[in-house]
XYZ file of N, CA and C in Angstrom:
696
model
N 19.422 -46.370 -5.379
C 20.005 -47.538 -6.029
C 20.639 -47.172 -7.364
N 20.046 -46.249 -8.225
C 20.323 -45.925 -9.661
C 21.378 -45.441 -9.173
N 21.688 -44.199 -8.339
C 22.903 -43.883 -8.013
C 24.123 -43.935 -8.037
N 23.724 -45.257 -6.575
C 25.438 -45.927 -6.666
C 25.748 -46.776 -8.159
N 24.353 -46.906 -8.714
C 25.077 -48.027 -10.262
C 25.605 -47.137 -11.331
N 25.699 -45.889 -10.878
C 26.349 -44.961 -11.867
C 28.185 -44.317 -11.574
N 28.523 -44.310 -12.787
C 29.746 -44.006 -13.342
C 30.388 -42.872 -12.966
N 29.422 -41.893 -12.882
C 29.636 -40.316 -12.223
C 28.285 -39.800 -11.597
N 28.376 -38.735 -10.474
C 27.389 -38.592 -10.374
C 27.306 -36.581 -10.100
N 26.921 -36.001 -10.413
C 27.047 -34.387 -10.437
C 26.539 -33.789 -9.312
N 26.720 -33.605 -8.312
C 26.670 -32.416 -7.146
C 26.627 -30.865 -7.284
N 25.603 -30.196 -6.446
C 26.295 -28.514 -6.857
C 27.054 -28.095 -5.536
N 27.645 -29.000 -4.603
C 27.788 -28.101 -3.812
C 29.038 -29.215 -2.856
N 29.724 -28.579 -2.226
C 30.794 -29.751 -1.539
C 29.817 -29.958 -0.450
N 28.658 -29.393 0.366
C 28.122 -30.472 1.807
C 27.458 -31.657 1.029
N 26.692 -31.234 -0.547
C 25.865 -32.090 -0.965
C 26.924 -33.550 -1.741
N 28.189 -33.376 -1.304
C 29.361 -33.979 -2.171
C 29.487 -35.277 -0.656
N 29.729 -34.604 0.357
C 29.328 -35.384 1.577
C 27.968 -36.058 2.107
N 26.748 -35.316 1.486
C 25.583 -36.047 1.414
C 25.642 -37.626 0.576
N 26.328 -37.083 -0.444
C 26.346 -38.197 -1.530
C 27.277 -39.676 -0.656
N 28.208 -39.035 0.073
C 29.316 -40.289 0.375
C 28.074 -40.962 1.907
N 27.789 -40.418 2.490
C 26.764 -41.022 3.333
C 25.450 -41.765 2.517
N 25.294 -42.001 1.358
C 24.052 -42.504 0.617
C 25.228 -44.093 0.216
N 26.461 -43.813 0.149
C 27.314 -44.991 -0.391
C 27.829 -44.927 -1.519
N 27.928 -43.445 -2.084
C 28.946 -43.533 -3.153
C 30.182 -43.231 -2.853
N 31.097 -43.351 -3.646
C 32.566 -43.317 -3.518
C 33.044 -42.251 -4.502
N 33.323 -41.015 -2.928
C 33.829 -40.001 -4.045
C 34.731 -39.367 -5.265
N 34.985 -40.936 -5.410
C 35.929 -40.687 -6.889
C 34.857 -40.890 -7.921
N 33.333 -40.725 -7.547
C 32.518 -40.988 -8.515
C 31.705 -39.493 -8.885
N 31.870 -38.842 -7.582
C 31.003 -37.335 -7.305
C 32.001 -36.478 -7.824
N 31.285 -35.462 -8.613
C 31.784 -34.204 -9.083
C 30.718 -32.755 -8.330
N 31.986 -31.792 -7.890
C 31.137 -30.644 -7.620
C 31.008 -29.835 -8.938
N 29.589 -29.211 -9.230
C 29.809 -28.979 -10.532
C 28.448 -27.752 -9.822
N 29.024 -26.635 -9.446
C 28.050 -25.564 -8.989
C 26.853 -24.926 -10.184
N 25.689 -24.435 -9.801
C 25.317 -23.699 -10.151
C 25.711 -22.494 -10.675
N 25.179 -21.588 -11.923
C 25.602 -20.600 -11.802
C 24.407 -19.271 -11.493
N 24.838 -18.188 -12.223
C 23.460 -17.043 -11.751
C 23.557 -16.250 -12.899
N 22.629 -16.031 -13.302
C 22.421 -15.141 -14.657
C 22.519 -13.402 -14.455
N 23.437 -12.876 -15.205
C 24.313 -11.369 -15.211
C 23.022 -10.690 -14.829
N 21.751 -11.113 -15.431
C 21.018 -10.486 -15.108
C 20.734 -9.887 -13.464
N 21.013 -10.415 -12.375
C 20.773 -9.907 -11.657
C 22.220 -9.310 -10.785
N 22.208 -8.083 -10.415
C 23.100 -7.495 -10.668
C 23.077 -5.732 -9.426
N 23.973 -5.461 -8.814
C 23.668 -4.342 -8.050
C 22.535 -3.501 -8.290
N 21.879 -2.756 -7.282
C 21.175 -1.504 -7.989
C 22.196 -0.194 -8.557
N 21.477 0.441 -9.648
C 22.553 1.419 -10.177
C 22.579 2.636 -9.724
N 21.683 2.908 -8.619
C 21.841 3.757 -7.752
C 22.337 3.159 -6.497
N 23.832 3.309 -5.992
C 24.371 2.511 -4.780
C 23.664 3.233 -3.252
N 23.392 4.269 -3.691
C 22.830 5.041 -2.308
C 21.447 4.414 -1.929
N 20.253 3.749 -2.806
C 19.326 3.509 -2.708
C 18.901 3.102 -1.247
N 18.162 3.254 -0.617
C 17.868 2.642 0.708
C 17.141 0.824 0.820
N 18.397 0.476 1.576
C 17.640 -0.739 1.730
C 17.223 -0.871 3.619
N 15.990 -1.355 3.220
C 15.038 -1.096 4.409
C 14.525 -2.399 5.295
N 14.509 -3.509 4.618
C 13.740 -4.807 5.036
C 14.861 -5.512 4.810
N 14.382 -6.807 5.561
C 15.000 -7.986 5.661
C 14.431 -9.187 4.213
N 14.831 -9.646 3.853
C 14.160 -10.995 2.596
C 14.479 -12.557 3.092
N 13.227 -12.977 2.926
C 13.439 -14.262 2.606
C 13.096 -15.248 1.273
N 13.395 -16.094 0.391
C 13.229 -16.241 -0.996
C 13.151 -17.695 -0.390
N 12.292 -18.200 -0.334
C 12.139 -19.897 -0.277
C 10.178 -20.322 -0.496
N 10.529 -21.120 -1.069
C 9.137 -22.133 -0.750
C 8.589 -22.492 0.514
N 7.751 -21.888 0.886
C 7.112 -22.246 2.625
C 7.104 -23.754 3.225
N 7.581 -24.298 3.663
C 7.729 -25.905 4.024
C 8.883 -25.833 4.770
N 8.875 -27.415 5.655
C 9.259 -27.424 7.221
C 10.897 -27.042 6.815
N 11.478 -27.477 5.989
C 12.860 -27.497 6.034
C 13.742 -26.487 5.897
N 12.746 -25.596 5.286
C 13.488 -23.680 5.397
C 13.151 -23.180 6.290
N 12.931 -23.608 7.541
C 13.049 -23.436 8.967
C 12.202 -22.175 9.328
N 10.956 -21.779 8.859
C 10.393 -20.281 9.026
C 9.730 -20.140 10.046
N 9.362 -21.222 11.151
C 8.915 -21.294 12.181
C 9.891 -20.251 12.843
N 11.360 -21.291 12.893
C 12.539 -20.447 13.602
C 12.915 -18.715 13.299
N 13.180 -18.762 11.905
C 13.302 -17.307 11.863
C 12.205 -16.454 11.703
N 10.895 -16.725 12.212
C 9.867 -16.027 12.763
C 10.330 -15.264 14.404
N 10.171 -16.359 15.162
C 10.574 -16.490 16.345
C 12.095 -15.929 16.843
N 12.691 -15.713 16.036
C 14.084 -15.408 16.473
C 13.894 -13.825 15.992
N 12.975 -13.353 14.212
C 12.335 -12.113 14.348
C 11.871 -11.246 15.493
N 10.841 -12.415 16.422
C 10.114 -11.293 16.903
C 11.222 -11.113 18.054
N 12.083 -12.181 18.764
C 12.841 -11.601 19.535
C 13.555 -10.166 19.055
N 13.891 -10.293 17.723
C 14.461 -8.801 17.568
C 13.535 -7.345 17.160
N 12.479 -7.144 17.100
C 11.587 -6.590 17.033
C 10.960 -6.006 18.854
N 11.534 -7.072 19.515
C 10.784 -6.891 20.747
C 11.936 -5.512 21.372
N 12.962 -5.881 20.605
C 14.000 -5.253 21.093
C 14.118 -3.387 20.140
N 13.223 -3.906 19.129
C 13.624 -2.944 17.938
C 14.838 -2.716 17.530
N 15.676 -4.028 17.019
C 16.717 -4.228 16.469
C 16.676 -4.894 15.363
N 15.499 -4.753 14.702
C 15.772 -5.241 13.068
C 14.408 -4.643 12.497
N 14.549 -4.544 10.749
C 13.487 -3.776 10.036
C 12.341 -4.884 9.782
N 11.538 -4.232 9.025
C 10.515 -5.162 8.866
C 10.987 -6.439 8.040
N 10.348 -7.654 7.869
C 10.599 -8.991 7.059
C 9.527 -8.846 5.737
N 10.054 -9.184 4.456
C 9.343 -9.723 3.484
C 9.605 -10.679 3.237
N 8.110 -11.721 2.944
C 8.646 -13.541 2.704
C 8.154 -12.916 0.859
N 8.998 -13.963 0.619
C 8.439 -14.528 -1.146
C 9.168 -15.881 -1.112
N 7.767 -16.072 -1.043
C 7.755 -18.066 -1.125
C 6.340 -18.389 -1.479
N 6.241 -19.163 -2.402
C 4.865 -20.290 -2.837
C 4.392 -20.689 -1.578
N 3.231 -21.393 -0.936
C 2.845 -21.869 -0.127
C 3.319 -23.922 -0.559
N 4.413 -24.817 -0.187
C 4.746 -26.172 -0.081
C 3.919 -26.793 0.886
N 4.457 -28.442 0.547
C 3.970 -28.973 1.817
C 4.366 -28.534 3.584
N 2.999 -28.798 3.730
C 2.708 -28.573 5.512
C 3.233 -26.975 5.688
N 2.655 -26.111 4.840
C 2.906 -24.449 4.783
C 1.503 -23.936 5.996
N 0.475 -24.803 6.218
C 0.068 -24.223 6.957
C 0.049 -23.808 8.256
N 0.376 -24.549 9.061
C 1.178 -24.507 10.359
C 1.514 -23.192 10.805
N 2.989 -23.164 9.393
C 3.324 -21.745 9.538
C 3.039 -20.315 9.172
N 2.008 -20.624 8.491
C 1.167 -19.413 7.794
C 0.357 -18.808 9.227
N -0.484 -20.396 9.578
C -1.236 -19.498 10.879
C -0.477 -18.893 12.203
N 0.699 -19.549 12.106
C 1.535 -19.082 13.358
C 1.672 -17.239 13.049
N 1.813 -17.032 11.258
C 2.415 -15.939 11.270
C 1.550 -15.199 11.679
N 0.232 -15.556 11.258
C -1.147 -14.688 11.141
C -1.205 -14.105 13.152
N -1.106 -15.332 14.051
C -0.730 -14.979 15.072
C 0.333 -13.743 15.664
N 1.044 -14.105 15.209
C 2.721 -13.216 15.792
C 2.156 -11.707 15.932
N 2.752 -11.535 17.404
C 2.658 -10.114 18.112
C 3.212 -8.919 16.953
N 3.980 -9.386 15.972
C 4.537 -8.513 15.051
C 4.160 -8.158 13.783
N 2.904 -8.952 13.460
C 2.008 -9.255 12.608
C 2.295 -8.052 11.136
N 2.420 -6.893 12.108
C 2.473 -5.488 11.118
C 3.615 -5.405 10.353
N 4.695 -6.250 10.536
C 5.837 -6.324 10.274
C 6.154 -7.122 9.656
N 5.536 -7.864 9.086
C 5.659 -8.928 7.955
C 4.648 -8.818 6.442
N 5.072 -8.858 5.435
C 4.722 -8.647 4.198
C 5.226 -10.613 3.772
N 4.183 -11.174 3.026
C 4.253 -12.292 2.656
C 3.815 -11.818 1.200
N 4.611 -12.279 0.132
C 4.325 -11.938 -1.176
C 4.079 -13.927 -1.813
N 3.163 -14.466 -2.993
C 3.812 -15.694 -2.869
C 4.351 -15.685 -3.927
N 4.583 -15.458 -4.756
C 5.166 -14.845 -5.604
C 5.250 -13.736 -6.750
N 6.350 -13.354 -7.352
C 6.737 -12.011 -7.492
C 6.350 -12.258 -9.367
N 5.305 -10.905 -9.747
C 4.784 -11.093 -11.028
C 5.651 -11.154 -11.928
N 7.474 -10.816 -12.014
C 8.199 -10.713 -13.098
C 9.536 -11.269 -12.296
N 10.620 -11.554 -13.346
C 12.304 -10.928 -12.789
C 12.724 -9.844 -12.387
N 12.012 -8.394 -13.166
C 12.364 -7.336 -12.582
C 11.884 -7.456 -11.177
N 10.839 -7.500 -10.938
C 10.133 -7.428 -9.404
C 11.263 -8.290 -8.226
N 11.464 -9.373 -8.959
C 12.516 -10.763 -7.991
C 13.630 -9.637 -7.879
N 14.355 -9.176 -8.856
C 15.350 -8.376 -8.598
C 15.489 -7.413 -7.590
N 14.829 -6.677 -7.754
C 14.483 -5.547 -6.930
C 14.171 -5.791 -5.650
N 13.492 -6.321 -5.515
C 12.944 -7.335 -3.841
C 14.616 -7.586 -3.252
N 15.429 -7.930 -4.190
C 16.760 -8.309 -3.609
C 17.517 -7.201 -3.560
N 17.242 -6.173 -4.720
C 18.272 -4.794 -4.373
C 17.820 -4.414 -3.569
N 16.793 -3.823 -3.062
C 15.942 -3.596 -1.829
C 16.757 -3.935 -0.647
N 16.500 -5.112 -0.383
C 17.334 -6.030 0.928
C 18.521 -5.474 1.817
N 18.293 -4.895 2.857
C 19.518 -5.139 3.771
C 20.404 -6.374 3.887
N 19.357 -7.880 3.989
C 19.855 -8.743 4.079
C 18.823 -10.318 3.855
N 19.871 -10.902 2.915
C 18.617 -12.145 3.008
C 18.605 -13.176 4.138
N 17.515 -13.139 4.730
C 17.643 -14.366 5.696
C 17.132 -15.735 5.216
N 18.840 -17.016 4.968
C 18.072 -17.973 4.413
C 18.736 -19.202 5.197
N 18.480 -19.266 6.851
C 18.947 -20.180 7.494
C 18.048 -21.538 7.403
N 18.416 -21.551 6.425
C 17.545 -23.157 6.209
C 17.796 -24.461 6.495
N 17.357 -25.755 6.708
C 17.742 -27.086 7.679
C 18.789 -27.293 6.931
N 18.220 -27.677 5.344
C 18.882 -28.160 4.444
C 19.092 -28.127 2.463
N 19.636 -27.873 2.148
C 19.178 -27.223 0.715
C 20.460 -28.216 -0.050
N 20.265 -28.003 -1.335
C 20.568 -28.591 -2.416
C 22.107 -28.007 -2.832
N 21.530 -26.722 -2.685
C 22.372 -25.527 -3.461
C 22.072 -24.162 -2.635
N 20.977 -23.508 -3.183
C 20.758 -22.067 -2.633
C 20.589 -21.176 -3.161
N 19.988 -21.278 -4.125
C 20.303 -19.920 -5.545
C 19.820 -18.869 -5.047
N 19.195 -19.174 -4.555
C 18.585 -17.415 -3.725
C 19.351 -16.519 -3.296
N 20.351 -17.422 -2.165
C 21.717 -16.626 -1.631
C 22.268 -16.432 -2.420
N 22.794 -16.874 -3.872
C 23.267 -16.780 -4.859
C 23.283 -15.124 -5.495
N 21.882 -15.638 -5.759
C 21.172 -14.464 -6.685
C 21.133 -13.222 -6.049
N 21.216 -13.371 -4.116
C 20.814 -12.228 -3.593
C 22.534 -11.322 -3.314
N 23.572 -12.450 -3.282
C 24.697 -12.214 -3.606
C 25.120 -11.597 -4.822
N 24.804 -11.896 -5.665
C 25.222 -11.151 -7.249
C 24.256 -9.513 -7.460
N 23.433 -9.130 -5.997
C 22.817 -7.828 -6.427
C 23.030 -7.507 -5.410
N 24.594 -7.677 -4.545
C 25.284 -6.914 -3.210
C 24.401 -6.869 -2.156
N 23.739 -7.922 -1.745
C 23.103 -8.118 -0.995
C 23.419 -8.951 0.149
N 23.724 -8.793 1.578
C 24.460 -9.621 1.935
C 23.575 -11.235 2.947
N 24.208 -11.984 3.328
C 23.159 -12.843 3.678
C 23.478 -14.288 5.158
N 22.465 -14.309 5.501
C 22.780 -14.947 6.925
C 22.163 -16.420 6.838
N 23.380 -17.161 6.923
C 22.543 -19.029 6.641
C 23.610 -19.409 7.813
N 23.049 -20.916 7.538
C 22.671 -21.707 8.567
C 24.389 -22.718 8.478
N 25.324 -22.978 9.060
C 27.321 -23.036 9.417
C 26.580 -24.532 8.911
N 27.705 -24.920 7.950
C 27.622 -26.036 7.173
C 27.034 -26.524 5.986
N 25.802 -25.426 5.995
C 25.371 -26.109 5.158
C 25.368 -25.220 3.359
N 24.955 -26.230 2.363
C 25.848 -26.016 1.121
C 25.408 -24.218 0.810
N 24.115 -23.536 1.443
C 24.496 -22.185 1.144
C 25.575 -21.258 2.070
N 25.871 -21.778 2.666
C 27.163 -21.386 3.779
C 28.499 -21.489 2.745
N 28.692 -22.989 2.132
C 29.561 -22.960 1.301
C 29.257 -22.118 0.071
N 28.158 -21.684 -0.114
C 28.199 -21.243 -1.580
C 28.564 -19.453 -1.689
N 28.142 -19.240 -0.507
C 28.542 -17.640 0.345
C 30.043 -17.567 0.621
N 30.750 -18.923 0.904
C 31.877 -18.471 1.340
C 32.033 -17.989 3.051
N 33.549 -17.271 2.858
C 34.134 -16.815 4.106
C 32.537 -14.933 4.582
N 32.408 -14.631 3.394
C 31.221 -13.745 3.693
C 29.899 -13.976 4.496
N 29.739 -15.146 4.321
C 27.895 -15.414 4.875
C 28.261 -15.427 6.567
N 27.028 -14.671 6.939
C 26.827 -14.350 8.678
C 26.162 -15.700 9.200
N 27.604 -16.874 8.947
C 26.682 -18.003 9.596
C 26.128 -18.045 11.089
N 25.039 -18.775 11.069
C 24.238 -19.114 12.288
C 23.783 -20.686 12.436
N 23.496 -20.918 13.777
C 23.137 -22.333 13.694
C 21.731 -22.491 13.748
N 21.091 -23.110 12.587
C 20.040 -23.542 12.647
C 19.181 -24.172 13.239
N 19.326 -24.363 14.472
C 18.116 -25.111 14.895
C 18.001 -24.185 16.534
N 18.782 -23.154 16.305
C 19.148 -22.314 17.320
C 18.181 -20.713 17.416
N 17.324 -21.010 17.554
C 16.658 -19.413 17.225
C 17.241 -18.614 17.862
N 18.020 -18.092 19.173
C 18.765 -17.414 19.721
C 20.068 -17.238 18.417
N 20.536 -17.979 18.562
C 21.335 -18.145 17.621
C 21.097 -17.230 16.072
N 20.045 -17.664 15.193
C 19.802 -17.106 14.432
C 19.150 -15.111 14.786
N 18.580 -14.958 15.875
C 18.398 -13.488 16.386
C 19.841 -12.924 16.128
N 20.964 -13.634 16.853
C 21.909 -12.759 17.205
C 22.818 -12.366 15.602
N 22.323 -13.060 14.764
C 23.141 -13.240 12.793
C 22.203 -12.217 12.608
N 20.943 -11.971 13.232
C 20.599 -11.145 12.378
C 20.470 -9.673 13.097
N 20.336 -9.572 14.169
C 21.178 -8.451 14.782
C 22.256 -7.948 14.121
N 23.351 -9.007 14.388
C 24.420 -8.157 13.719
C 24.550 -7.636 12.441
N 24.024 -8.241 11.454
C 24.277 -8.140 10.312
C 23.307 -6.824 9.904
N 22.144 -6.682 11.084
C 21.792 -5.392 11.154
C 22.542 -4.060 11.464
N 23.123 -4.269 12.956
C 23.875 -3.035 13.427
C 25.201 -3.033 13.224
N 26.372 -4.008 12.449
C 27.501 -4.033 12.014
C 27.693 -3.185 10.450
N 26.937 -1.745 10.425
C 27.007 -1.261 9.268
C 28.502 -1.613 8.386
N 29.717 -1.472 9.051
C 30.725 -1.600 8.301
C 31.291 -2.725 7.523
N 30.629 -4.152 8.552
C 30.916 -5.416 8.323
C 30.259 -5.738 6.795
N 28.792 -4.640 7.565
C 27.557 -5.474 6.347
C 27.992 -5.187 5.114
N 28.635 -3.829 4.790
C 28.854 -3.627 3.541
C 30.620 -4.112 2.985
N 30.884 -4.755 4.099
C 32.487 -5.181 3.342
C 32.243 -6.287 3.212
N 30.988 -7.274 3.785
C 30.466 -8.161 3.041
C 30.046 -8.799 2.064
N 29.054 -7.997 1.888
C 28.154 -7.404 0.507
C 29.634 -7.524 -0.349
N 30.710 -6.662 -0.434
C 31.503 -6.418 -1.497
C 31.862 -7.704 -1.803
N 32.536 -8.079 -0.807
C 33.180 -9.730 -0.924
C 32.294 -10.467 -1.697
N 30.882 -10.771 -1.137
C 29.872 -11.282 -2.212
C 29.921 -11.282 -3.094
N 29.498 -10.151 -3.902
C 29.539 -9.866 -5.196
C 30.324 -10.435 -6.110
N 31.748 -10.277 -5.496
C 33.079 -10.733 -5.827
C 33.093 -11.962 -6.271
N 32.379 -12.893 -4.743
C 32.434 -14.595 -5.235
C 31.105 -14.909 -6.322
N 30.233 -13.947 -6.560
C 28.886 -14.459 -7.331
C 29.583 -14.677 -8.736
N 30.107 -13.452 -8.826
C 30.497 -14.207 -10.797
C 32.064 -14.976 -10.689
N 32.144 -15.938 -9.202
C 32.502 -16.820 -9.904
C 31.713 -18.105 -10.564
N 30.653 -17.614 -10.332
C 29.478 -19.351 -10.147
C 28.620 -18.424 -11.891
N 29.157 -19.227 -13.297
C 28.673 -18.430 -14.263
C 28.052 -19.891 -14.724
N 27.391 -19.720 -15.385
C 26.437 -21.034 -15.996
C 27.729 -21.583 -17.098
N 28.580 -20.952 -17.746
C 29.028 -21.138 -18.396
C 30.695 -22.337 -17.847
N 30.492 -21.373 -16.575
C 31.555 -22.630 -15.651
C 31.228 -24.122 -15.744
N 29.545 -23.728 -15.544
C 28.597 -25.144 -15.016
C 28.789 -25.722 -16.372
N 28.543 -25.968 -17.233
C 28.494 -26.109 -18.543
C 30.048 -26.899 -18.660
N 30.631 -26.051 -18.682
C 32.547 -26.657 -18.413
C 32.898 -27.847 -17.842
N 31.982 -28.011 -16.580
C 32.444 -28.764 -15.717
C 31.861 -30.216 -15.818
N 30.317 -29.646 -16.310
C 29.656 -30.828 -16.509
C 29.845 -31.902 -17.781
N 30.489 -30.886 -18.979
C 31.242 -31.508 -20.054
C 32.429 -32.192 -19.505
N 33.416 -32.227 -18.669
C 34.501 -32.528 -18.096
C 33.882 -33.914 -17.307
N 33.244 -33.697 -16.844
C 32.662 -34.690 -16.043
C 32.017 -36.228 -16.685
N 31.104 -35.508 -17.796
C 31.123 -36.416 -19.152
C 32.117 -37.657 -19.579
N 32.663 -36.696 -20.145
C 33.995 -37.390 -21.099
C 34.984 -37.947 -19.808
N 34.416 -38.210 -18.935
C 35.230 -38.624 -17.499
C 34.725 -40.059 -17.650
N 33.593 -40.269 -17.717
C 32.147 -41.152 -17.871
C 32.439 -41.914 -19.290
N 32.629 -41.378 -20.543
C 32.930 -41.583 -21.759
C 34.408 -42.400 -21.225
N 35.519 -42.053 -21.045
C 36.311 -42.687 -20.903
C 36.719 -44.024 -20.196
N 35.687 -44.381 -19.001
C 35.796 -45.115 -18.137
C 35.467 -46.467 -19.286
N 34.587 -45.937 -19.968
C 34.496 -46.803 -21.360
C 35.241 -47.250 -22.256
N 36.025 -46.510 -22.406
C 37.331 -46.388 -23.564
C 37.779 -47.673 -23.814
């Protein structure tokens, strides 16, 4: 309700710009006004370094879909077509479900669950590390993870439509989410397409510093005095 009685309203992302017009605002009221990512995180400075595992960076709960990319894991494991998985995620609501499923899984040896990481250096590294982040999630806000895992040439596989798809760009190895076949085969490739993966990765990088806090800052002042004026 507060919503629609407002003058402007700030979005980070164009699906969440279409979320907004399905709630009943009128998008001459919504501004996309992205996130940005702090310089701090940033390639490793050894480019040869080996990256070995797969990442996932989310809060454990139903809507970052970890049931699915469990299950679409072990299909590729059965095959021995992908490296091991590390989660770093807090335990959210209804995390248990999927905790015991994991404790189950035939692949058990192959999963590292961290819940979270003691510093930034550690978060960093977890991402230079990365072959690839897997963050096919139902539905998200924004995505800073893909973000963040983007700005340290990391390349990454989400879910066609949704706002971390847009925030990746023409780069992200979209997949459809509710598709575990689907999601196996994004992450297959993005496994055995060595050439793709890393002309990816580059492209990434490329689009991460366009998203600078300092943009955000810009936009959201612009957006303001948008608000200020309607007053005038």
């Amino acid at each position: 309700r507060h919503m629609v009685q407002a003058d402007v309203v700030l979005v980070p992302t164009a699906p969440t710009l279409h979320d907004a017009e399905l709630l009943g605002l009128d998008p001459q009221q919504v501004h996309v006004v992205p996130h940005g990512v702090s310089p701090f995180f940033c390639p490793p400075e050894d480019k040869h370094a080996p990256r070995d595992y797969l990442l996932t960076v989310s809060t454990i709960e139903p809507r970052k879909n970890y049931p699915r990319i469990l299950k679409a894991l072990e299909q590729c494991w059965d095959r021995d077509l992908a490296p091991n998985w590390i989660i770093l995620g807090r335990p959210g609501w209804e995390h248990e479900p999927f905790l015991e499923r994991l404790e189950r899984s035939r692949h058990r040896d192959r999963i590292t669950w961290i819940s979270h990481a003691e510093s930034e250096d550690r978060l960093r590294e977890l991402y230079q590390g990365a072959l690839a982040l897997i963050h096919p999630s139902l539905h998200e806000g924004f995505g800073l993870p893909v973000l963040e895992a983007m700005a340290c040439g990391t390349p990454v596989v989400v879910g066609e439509g949704t706002s971390p798809a847009w925030v990746a760009g023409n780069a992200g190895m979209l997949v459809n989410t509710r598709d575990i076949d689907s999601i196996a085969e994004g992450i297959e490739r993005i496994v055995a397409e060595d050439w793709w993966r890393k002309h990816a990765a580059a492209v990434l990088l490329r689009r991460s510093r366009e998203f600078t806090w300092e943009n955000t800052a810009q936009l959201t002042h612009r957006a303001y005095q948008k608000a200020v004026e309607h007053y005038g």
